[in-house]
GROMACS .gro file of C-alpha atoms in nm:
model
  368
    1MET     CA    1   9.402  10.449  13.718
    2ALA     CA    2   9.654  10.558  13.455
    3LYS     CA    3  10.012  10.533  13.574
    4VAL     CA    4  10.286  10.798  13.588
    5THR     CA    5  10.624  10.644  13.518
    6VAL     CA    6  10.922  10.814  13.673
    7SER     CA    7  11.194  10.590  13.534
    8LYS     CA    8  11.231  10.264  13.349
    9SER     CA    9  11.247  10.070  13.671
   10VAL     CA   10  11.061  10.273  13.933
   11LYS     CA   11  10.693  10.375  13.942
   12LYS     CA   12  10.503  10.594  14.181
   13PRO     CA   13  10.124  10.626  14.231
   14VAL     CA   14   9.925  10.868  14.025
   15SER     CA   15   9.981  11.220  14.155
   16LYS     CA   16   9.696  11.434  14.279
   17LYS     CA   17   9.706  11.623  13.948
   18ASP     CA   18   9.615  11.299  13.760
   19ILE     CA   19   9.328  11.162  13.968
   20SER     CA   20   9.073  11.268  13.709
   21LEU     CA   21   9.201  11.004  13.464
   22LYS     CA   22   8.976  10.702  13.475
   23PRO     CA   23   9.009  10.368  13.297
   24ILE     CA   24   8.744  10.269  13.047
   25LYS     CA   25   8.663   9.896  13.044
   26ASP     CA   26   8.417   9.880  12.752
   27PHE     CA   27   8.674   9.729  12.513
   28VAL     CA   28   8.865   9.500  12.747
   29GLY     CA   29   8.918   9.168  12.571
   30SER     CA   30   8.750   9.289  12.250
   31ARG     CA   31   9.034   9.159  12.027
   32SER     CA   32   9.094   8.832  12.190
   33LEU     CA   33   8.860   8.617  11.972
   34PRO     CA   34   9.054   8.380  11.739
   35ALA     CA   35   8.895   8.467  11.404
   36PRO     CA   36   8.957   8.821  11.267
   37VAL     CA   37   8.594   8.856  11.151
   38ASP     CA   38   8.475   8.770  11.501
   39ARG     CA   39   8.715   9.028  11.646
   40LEU     CA   40   8.581   9.293  11.405
   41GLU     CA   41   8.215   9.227  11.487
   42ASP     CA   42   8.278   9.220  11.856
   43VAL     CA   43   8.459   9.558  11.839
   44ARG     CA   44   8.173   9.690  11.627
   45ARG     CA   45   7.908   9.592  11.876
   46ARG     CA   46   8.101   9.736  12.165
   47ALA     CA   47   8.169  10.056  11.979
   48ARG     CA   48   7.800  10.109  11.920
   49ARG     CA   49   7.718  10.057  12.279
   50PHE     CA   50   8.000  10.291  12.387
   51ARG     CA   51   7.873  10.552  12.151
   52GLU     CA   52   7.526  10.558  12.299
   53LYS     CA   53   7.664  10.579  12.651
   54PHE     CA   54   7.912  10.851  12.559
   55LEU     CA   55   7.646  11.061  12.381
   56SER     CA   56   7.428  11.055  12.685
   57GLY     CA   57   7.704  11.202  12.898
   58PRO     CA   58   7.844  11.551  12.925
   59GLN     CA   59   7.984  11.751  12.633
   60VAL     CA   60   8.316  11.926  12.626
   61VAL     CA   61   8.343  12.288  12.738
   62TYR     CA   62   8.542  12.392  12.433
   63TYR     CA   63   8.672  12.230  12.113
   64LYS     CA   64   8.866  12.410  11.838
   65SER     CA   65   9.090  12.283  11.562
   66PHE     CA   66   9.366  12.488  11.387
   67ASP     CA   67   9.554  12.434  11.066
   68LEU     CA   68   9.928  12.417  11.135
   69VAL     CA   69  10.109  12.303  10.818
   70ARG     CA   70  10.039  12.148  10.475
   71VAL     CA   71  10.255  11.846  10.416
   72PRO     CA   72  10.306  11.646  10.092
   73TYR     CA   73  10.234  11.278  10.159
   74PRO     CA   74  10.252  10.979   9.922
   75THR     CA   75   9.918  10.875   9.780
   76LYS     CA   76  10.030  10.515   9.792
   77TYR     CA   77  10.028  10.539  10.174
   78ALA     CA   78   9.735  10.772  10.232
   79LEU     CA   79   9.497  10.567  10.016
   80LEU     CA   80   9.659  10.228  10.042
   81ASN     CA   81   9.627  10.034   9.716
   82ALA     CA   82   9.307  10.231   9.618
   83PHE     CA   83   9.413  10.541   9.426
   84SER     CA   84   9.411  10.490   9.049
   85LEU     CA   85   9.596  10.798   8.913
   86PRO     CA   86   9.978  10.833   8.883
   87THR     CA   87   9.978  11.147   9.103
   88PRO     CA   88  10.261  11.061   9.356
   89PHE     CA   89  10.161  11.291   9.635
   90LEU     CA   90   9.861  11.456   9.805
   91HIS     CA   91   9.843  11.723  10.068
   92ILE     CA   92   9.754  11.659  10.430
   93ILE     CA   93   9.694  11.940  10.680
   94ASN     CA   94   9.843  11.880  11.020
   95ARG     CA   95   9.606  12.016  11.285
   96LEU     CA   96   9.615  12.126  11.645
   97PHE     CA   97   9.314  12.064  11.868
   98ILE     CA   98   9.239  12.257  12.188
   99ILE     CA   99   8.998  12.076  12.408
  100GLN     CA  100   8.861  12.190  12.745
  101TYR     CA  101   8.645  11.972  12.970
  102LYS     CA  102   8.515  11.950  13.322
  103THR     CA  103   8.666  11.723  13.589
  104SER     CA  104   8.628  11.686  13.964
  105GLU     CA  105   8.927  11.918  13.990
  106GLY     CA  106   8.781  12.188  13.769
  107ILE     CA  107   8.817  12.259  13.399
  108LYS     CA  108   9.123  12.113  13.234
  109THR     CA  109   9.290  12.184  12.901
  110LEU     CA  110   9.422  11.928  12.649
  111LEU     CA  111   9.627  12.009  12.341
  112PHE     CA  112   9.599  11.727  12.096
  113SER     CA  113   9.865  11.710  11.820
  114PRO     CA  114  10.064  12.021  11.909
  115SER     CA  115  10.332  11.981  11.639
  116ASP     CA  116  10.667  12.160  11.658
  117VAL     CA  117  10.668  12.219  11.284
  118ASP     CA  118  11.036  12.325  11.250
  119ALA     CA  119  11.178  12.046  11.467
  120ASN     CA  120  10.951  11.784  11.307
  121ALA     CA  121  11.108  11.864  10.967
  122GLU     CA  122  11.407  11.656  11.080
  123THR     CA  123  11.200  11.335  11.040
  124PRO     CA  124  11.405  11.129  10.793
  125PHE     CA  125  11.132  11.076  10.532
  126PHE     CA  126  11.037  11.445  10.518
  127LYS     CA  127  11.397  11.566  10.539
  128ARG     CA  128  11.490  11.359  10.233
  129LEU     CA  129  11.187  11.491  10.047
  130SER     CA  130  11.294  11.851  10.125
  131GLN     CA  131  11.647  11.786  10.022
  132SER     CA  132  11.529  11.653   9.684
  133PHE     CA  133  11.472  12.013   9.585
  134GLY     CA  134  11.848  12.077   9.603
  135PRO     CA  135  11.929  12.451   9.605
  136PHE     CA  136  11.559  12.528   9.582
  137GLN     CA  137  11.468  12.377   9.922
  138ASN     CA  138  11.336  12.698  10.071
  139ILE     CA  139  11.121  12.772   9.767
  140GLY     CA  140  11.002  12.413   9.749
  141ARG     CA  141  10.910  12.409  10.114
  142LYS     CA  142  10.708  12.735  10.080
  143ILE     CA  143  10.510  12.586   9.788
  144MET     CA  144  10.482  12.223   9.895
  145ALA     CA  145  10.481  12.248  10.275
  146PRO     CA  146  10.369  12.597  10.383
  147THR     CA  147  10.336  12.667  10.752
  148LEU     CA  148   9.993  12.812  10.825
  149ASN     CA  149  10.017  12.861  11.204
  150THR     CA  150  10.240  12.771  11.496
  151VAL     CA  151  10.114  12.628  11.823
  152GLU     CA  152  10.219  12.948  11.997
  153GLU     CA  153  10.018  13.158  11.754
  154CYS     CA  154   9.711  12.943  11.798
  155LEU     CA  155   9.721  12.983  12.172
  156LYS     CA  156   9.749  13.359  12.136
  157GLN     CA  157   9.450  13.361  11.903
  158VAL     CA  158   9.226  13.225  12.175
  159GLY     CA  159   9.397  13.405  12.470
  160LEU     CA  160   9.525  13.083  12.636
  161SER     CA  161   9.853  13.103  12.826
  162PRO     CA  162  10.099  12.806  12.819
  163GLU     CA  163  10.067  12.772  13.195
  164LYS     CA  164   9.699  12.680  13.154
  165VAL     CA  165   9.770  12.366  12.950
  166ASP     CA  166   9.734  12.049  13.164
  167TYR     CA  167   9.806  11.780  12.907
  168ILE     CA  168   9.936  11.730  12.554
  169SER     CA  169   9.877  11.413  12.353
  170PHE     CA  170   9.920  11.278  12.004
  171ASP     CA  171   9.735  10.987  11.844
  172HIS     CA  172  10.088  10.852  11.767
  173LEU     CA  173  10.437  10.996  11.776
  174HIS     CA  174  10.534  10.983  11.405
  175THR     CA  175  10.731  11.304  11.324
  176GLN     CA  176  10.686  11.447  11.675
  177ASP     CA  177  10.970  11.631  11.862
  178LEU     CA  178  10.840  11.668  12.214
  179ARG     CA  179  11.137  11.854  12.375
  180LYS     CA  180  11.022  12.207  12.310
  181TRP     CA  181  10.691  12.146  12.484
  182LEU     CA  182  10.797  11.940  12.787
  183GLY     CA  183  11.157  12.051  12.825
  184ALA     CA  184  11.465  11.831  12.813
  185ASN     CA  185  11.805  11.787  12.976
  186GLY     CA  186  11.719  12.030  13.250
  187GLN     CA  187  11.584  12.301  13.023
  188PRO     CA  188  11.230  12.418  13.088
  189GLY     CA  189  10.951  12.341  12.836
  190TYR     CA  190  10.710  12.585  12.678
  191PHE     CA  191  10.427  12.425  12.873
  192PRO     CA  192  10.553  12.436  13.233
  193ASN     CA  193  10.261  12.238  13.387
  194ALA     CA  194  10.165  11.998  13.104
  195LYS     CA  195  10.213  11.624  13.095
  196LEU     CA  196  10.221  11.400  12.795
  197LEU     CA  197   9.942  11.138  12.777
  198VAL     CA  198  10.073  10.847  12.570
  199MET     CA  199   9.993  10.475  12.538
  200LYS     CA  200  10.262  10.262  12.700
  201GLU     CA  201  10.311  10.068  12.372
  202GLU     CA  202  10.384  10.389  12.178
  203TRP     CA  203  10.638  10.513  12.433
  204ASN     CA  204  10.808  10.173  12.441
  205SER     CA  205  10.828  10.179  12.061
  206ILE     CA  206  11.027  10.503  12.044
  207GLN     CA  207  11.287  10.357  12.279
  208GLY     CA  208  11.406  10.120  12.011
  209LEU     CA  209  11.272  10.151  11.657
  210LEU     CA  210  11.326   9.920  11.363
  211PRO     CA  211  11.407  10.070  11.016
  212PRO     CA  212  11.045  10.054  10.882
  213GLN     CA  213  10.943  10.271  11.183
  214SER     CA  214  11.243  10.501  11.225
  215ASP     CA  215  11.195  10.668  10.887
  216TRP     CA  216  10.882  10.827  11.031
  217TYR     CA  217  10.996  10.929  11.381
  218CYS     CA  218  11.184  11.250  11.463
  219PRO     CA  219  11.539  11.155  11.573
  220ASN     CA  220  11.582  11.188  11.949
  221GLY     CA  221  11.237  11.356  11.974
  222SER     CA  222  11.194  11.244  12.331
  223GLY     CA  223  11.558  11.257  12.441
  224GLY     CA  224  11.624  11.403  12.781
  225ILE     CA  225  11.257  11.445  12.880
  226SER     CA  226  11.195  11.387  13.251
  227MET     CA  227  10.955  11.094  13.306
  228ASP     CA  228  10.778  11.311  13.561
  229ARG     CA  229  10.630  11.482  13.259
  230VAL     CA  230  10.498  11.160  13.102
  231VAL     CA  231  10.178  10.964  13.185
  232LEU     CA  232  10.193  10.611  13.044
  233LEU     CA  233   9.846  10.483  12.979
  234ASP     CA  234   9.769  10.112  13.003
  235THR     CA  235   9.418  10.123  12.876
  236ASP     CA  236   9.144  10.335  12.726
  237THR     CA  237   9.110  10.640  12.945
  238GLU     CA  238   8.843  10.894  13.029
  239LEU     CA  239   8.999  11.232  13.081
  240GLY     CA  240   8.690  11.410  13.203
  241GLY     CA  241   8.348  11.517  13.089
  242GLY     CA  242   8.306  11.433  12.722
  243VAL     CA  243   8.668  11.340  12.651
  244ALA     CA  244   8.837  11.005  12.617
  245LEU     CA  245   9.146  10.848  12.459
  246ILE     CA  246   9.063  10.507  12.309
  247ARG     CA  247   9.331  10.256  12.200
  248THR     CA  248   9.323  10.215  11.821
  249PRO     CA  249   9.637  10.016  11.738
  250GLY     CA  250   9.736   9.954  11.389
  251HIS     CA  251   9.894  10.258  11.224
  252THR     CA  252  10.138  10.218  11.511
  253TYR     CA  253  10.137   9.973  11.803
  254GLY     CA  254  10.052  10.248  12.048
  255ASN     CA  255   9.798  10.441  11.841
  256HIS     CA  256   9.504  10.601  12.023
  257SER     CA  257   9.214  10.817  11.917
  258LEU     CA  258   9.075  11.133  12.070
  259VAL     CA  259   8.697  11.098  12.140
  260ALA     CA  260   8.513  11.422  12.211
  261ASN     CA  261   8.141  11.475  12.272
  262THR     CA  262   8.040  11.809  12.114
  263PRO     CA  263   7.719  11.992  12.020
  264GLU     CA  264   7.763  11.836  11.675
  265GLY     CA  265   7.794  11.487  11.805
  266ILE     CA  266   8.101  11.272  11.880
  267PHE     CA  267   8.422  11.356  11.692
  268VAL     CA  268   8.691  11.091  11.675
  269THR     CA  269   9.040  11.193  11.577
  270SER     CA  270   9.349  10.997  11.471
  271GLU     CA  271   9.562  10.934  11.162
  272ASN     CA  272   9.450  10.577  11.096
  273GLY     CA  273   9.281  10.741  10.798
  274VAL     CA  274   9.352  11.078  10.639
  275SER     CA  275   9.010  11.166  10.502
  276ALA     CA  276   8.642  11.104  10.529
  277ASP     CA  277   8.678  10.887  10.215
  278ASN     CA  278   8.900  10.644  10.405
  279TYR     CA  279   8.610  10.568  10.632
  280ASN     CA  280   8.339  10.524  10.369
  281PRO     CA  281   8.516  10.448  10.043
  282LEU     CA  282   8.193  10.338   9.870
  283LYS     CA  283   8.084  10.702   9.872
  284SER     CA  284   8.419  10.837   9.751
  285ARG     CA  285   8.471  11.033   9.430
  286ILE     CA  286   8.849  11.010   9.456
  287PRO     CA  287   8.974  10.827   9.140
  288GLY     CA  288   8.987  10.451   9.204
  289VAL     CA  289   8.874  10.445   9.565
  290ARG     CA  290   8.508  10.345   9.518
  291LYS     CA  291   8.601  10.084   9.260
  292TYR     CA  292   8.870   9.935   9.480
  293ALA     CA  293   8.631   9.911   9.771
  294LYS     CA  294   8.359   9.743   9.557
  295ASN     CA  295   8.606   9.496   9.415
  296THR     CA  296   8.775   9.401   9.740
  297GLY     CA  297   8.495   9.444   9.998
  298MET     CA  298   8.717   9.685  10.194
  299GLU     CA  299   8.500   9.870  10.449
  300VAL     CA  300   8.778  10.124  10.515
  301ILE     CA  301   9.096  10.230  10.339
  302LEU     CA  302   9.408  10.227  10.557
  303ASN     CA  303   9.667  10.502  10.589
  304GLY     CA  304   9.954  10.262  10.545
  305ASN     CA  305  10.298  10.413  10.561
  306THR     CA  306  10.429  10.163  10.824
  307LEU     CA  307  10.164   9.895  10.850
  308GLU     CA  308  10.285   9.790  11.193
  309ILE     CA  309   9.970   9.574  11.245
  310GLY     CA  310   9.739   9.608  10.945
  311LEU     CA  311   9.450   9.393  11.054
  312ASP     CA  312   9.430   9.570  11.385
  313GLN     CA  313   9.432   9.904  11.197
  314TYR     CA  314   9.141   9.788  10.987
  315ILE     CA  315   8.944   9.691  11.303
  316SER     CA  316   9.046  10.020  11.476
  317MET     CA  317   8.909  10.222  11.186
  318VAL     CA  318   8.578  10.044  11.208
  319LEU     CA  319   8.578  10.117  11.583
  320GLU     CA  320   8.645  10.480  11.513
  321LYS     CA  321   8.360  10.528  11.265
  322GLU     CA  322   8.112  10.333  11.479
  323ILE     CA  323   8.186  10.552  11.784
  324ALA     CA  324   8.171  10.873  11.571
  325GLY     CA  325   7.852  10.796  11.387
  326PRO     CA  326   7.728  10.985  11.078
  327SER     CA  327   7.830  11.347  11.027
  328LEU     CA  328   7.558  11.602  11.060
  329ARG     CA  329   7.728  11.799  10.784
  330ASN     CA  330   7.717  11.510  10.543
  331PRO     CA  331   7.547  11.190  10.662
  332GLU     CA  332   7.713  10.985  10.388
  333PHE     CA  333   8.037  11.016  10.593
  334PHE     CA  334   8.134  10.967  10.953
  335ASN     CA  335   8.239  11.219  11.219
  336VAL     CA  336   8.595  11.100  11.208
  337MET     CA  337   8.812  11.412  11.196
  338PRO     CA  338   9.168  11.312  11.094
  339SER     CA  339   9.450  11.474  11.292
  340SER     CA  340   9.609  11.517  10.947
  341GLU     CA  341   9.334  11.570  10.692
  342MET     CA  342   9.367  11.530  10.316
  343SER     CA  343   9.323  11.851  10.126
  344GLY     CA  344   9.310  11.928   9.755
  345PHE     CA  345   9.610  12.106   9.592
  346TRP     CA  346   9.652  12.225   9.235
  347LEU     CA  347   9.985  12.048   9.189
  348PHE     CA  348   9.833  11.712   9.289
  349PRO     CA  349   9.550  11.633   9.047
  350GLY     CA  350   9.271  11.400   9.154
  351THR     CA  351   9.349  11.422   9.525
  352SER     CA  352   9.060  11.640   9.652
  353PRO     CA  353   8.858  11.456   9.920
  354THR     CA  354   8.488  11.404   9.857
  355PHE     CA  355   8.407  11.564  10.193
  356SER     CA  356   8.627  11.738  10.446
  357PHE     CA  357   8.565  11.900  10.784
  358GLY     CA  358   8.801  12.197  10.774
  359GLN     CA  359   8.843  12.385  11.098
  360LEU     CA  360   8.590  12.333  11.378
  361GLU     CA  361   8.498  12.531  11.687
  362PHE     CA  362   8.241  12.460  11.961
  363GLY     CA  363   8.178  12.631  12.297
  364ASN     CA  364   8.364  12.910  12.467
  365ILE     CA  365   8.720  12.890  12.592
  366VAL     CA  366   8.802  12.945  12.956
  367THR     CA  367   9.124  13.141  12.997
  368HIS     CA  368   9.129  13.225  13.369
   0.00000   0.00000   0.00000
């Protein structure tokens, strides 16, 4: 079972509310082989077997993605070493996902990547970028980083009350300020009943960051949050029918991916890559990407702003695309739906993805 940590030194058993969380053992030991290529192929085989098993199981009750904010992001990170034009930035769209699924305790609701857009702007990298506009910061932000929706607005659109949210989770905690959602220092959170699902390695990282990491994390974004609101996951975890969180370390030590079985196949979501092109660069029309992949043999192109463990990220991206399988919308690409998806923008020439998913919706939401 996943564990709920109540302090740094004291743990208690999983509460009744968390008994639906079940460990997944399919990938245990998959990265223990000595040679990197053997680790890769072992993960690939396991991912294909897991995909078949997961596809044969139940589908989610509801799945919907929402655009939250467009963010300028350096091309040198998003398409690591592969982009051939001098365009310094591209746009990524940060998205929120609302997922509902069946469990033995009834239908539960997960919010994946519920970003507090205003608070997250304090992340050092993006704060410096905003300040570079000087007295034109407000204008620059409206043009370069327009807010499209807030989490609160998205919930209202589908008629879901904050009290109905059981869990929130993020593939990793770059830029995230959690305090508004979970409450901090005795103040209540917007989601009174929700718990954070996070890999133990990711939570441990934010307790003591090094400079290459700290530029990308929101200062004190978890400060004062009660550990009663945090579920530390030790392993890959099934949340319920058609939903799992699978460890995909690399972009950060504690990165994980959302895996959801839908009427359109399995969708896998993280920020290991920021576009469909990252997962099949040989089919990319982004300048330089296909040529780079052909010249180097790179099967995937990393999103590499921190490169905490690059080889593991490469293996994780292969795992993601093998679980996802080909997209029904464009079989040349995989059903990997980035949590922050690359999007074309007139100010950033050459940065339109070859294929993108946009916003998705499957099923009918349960609001009562």
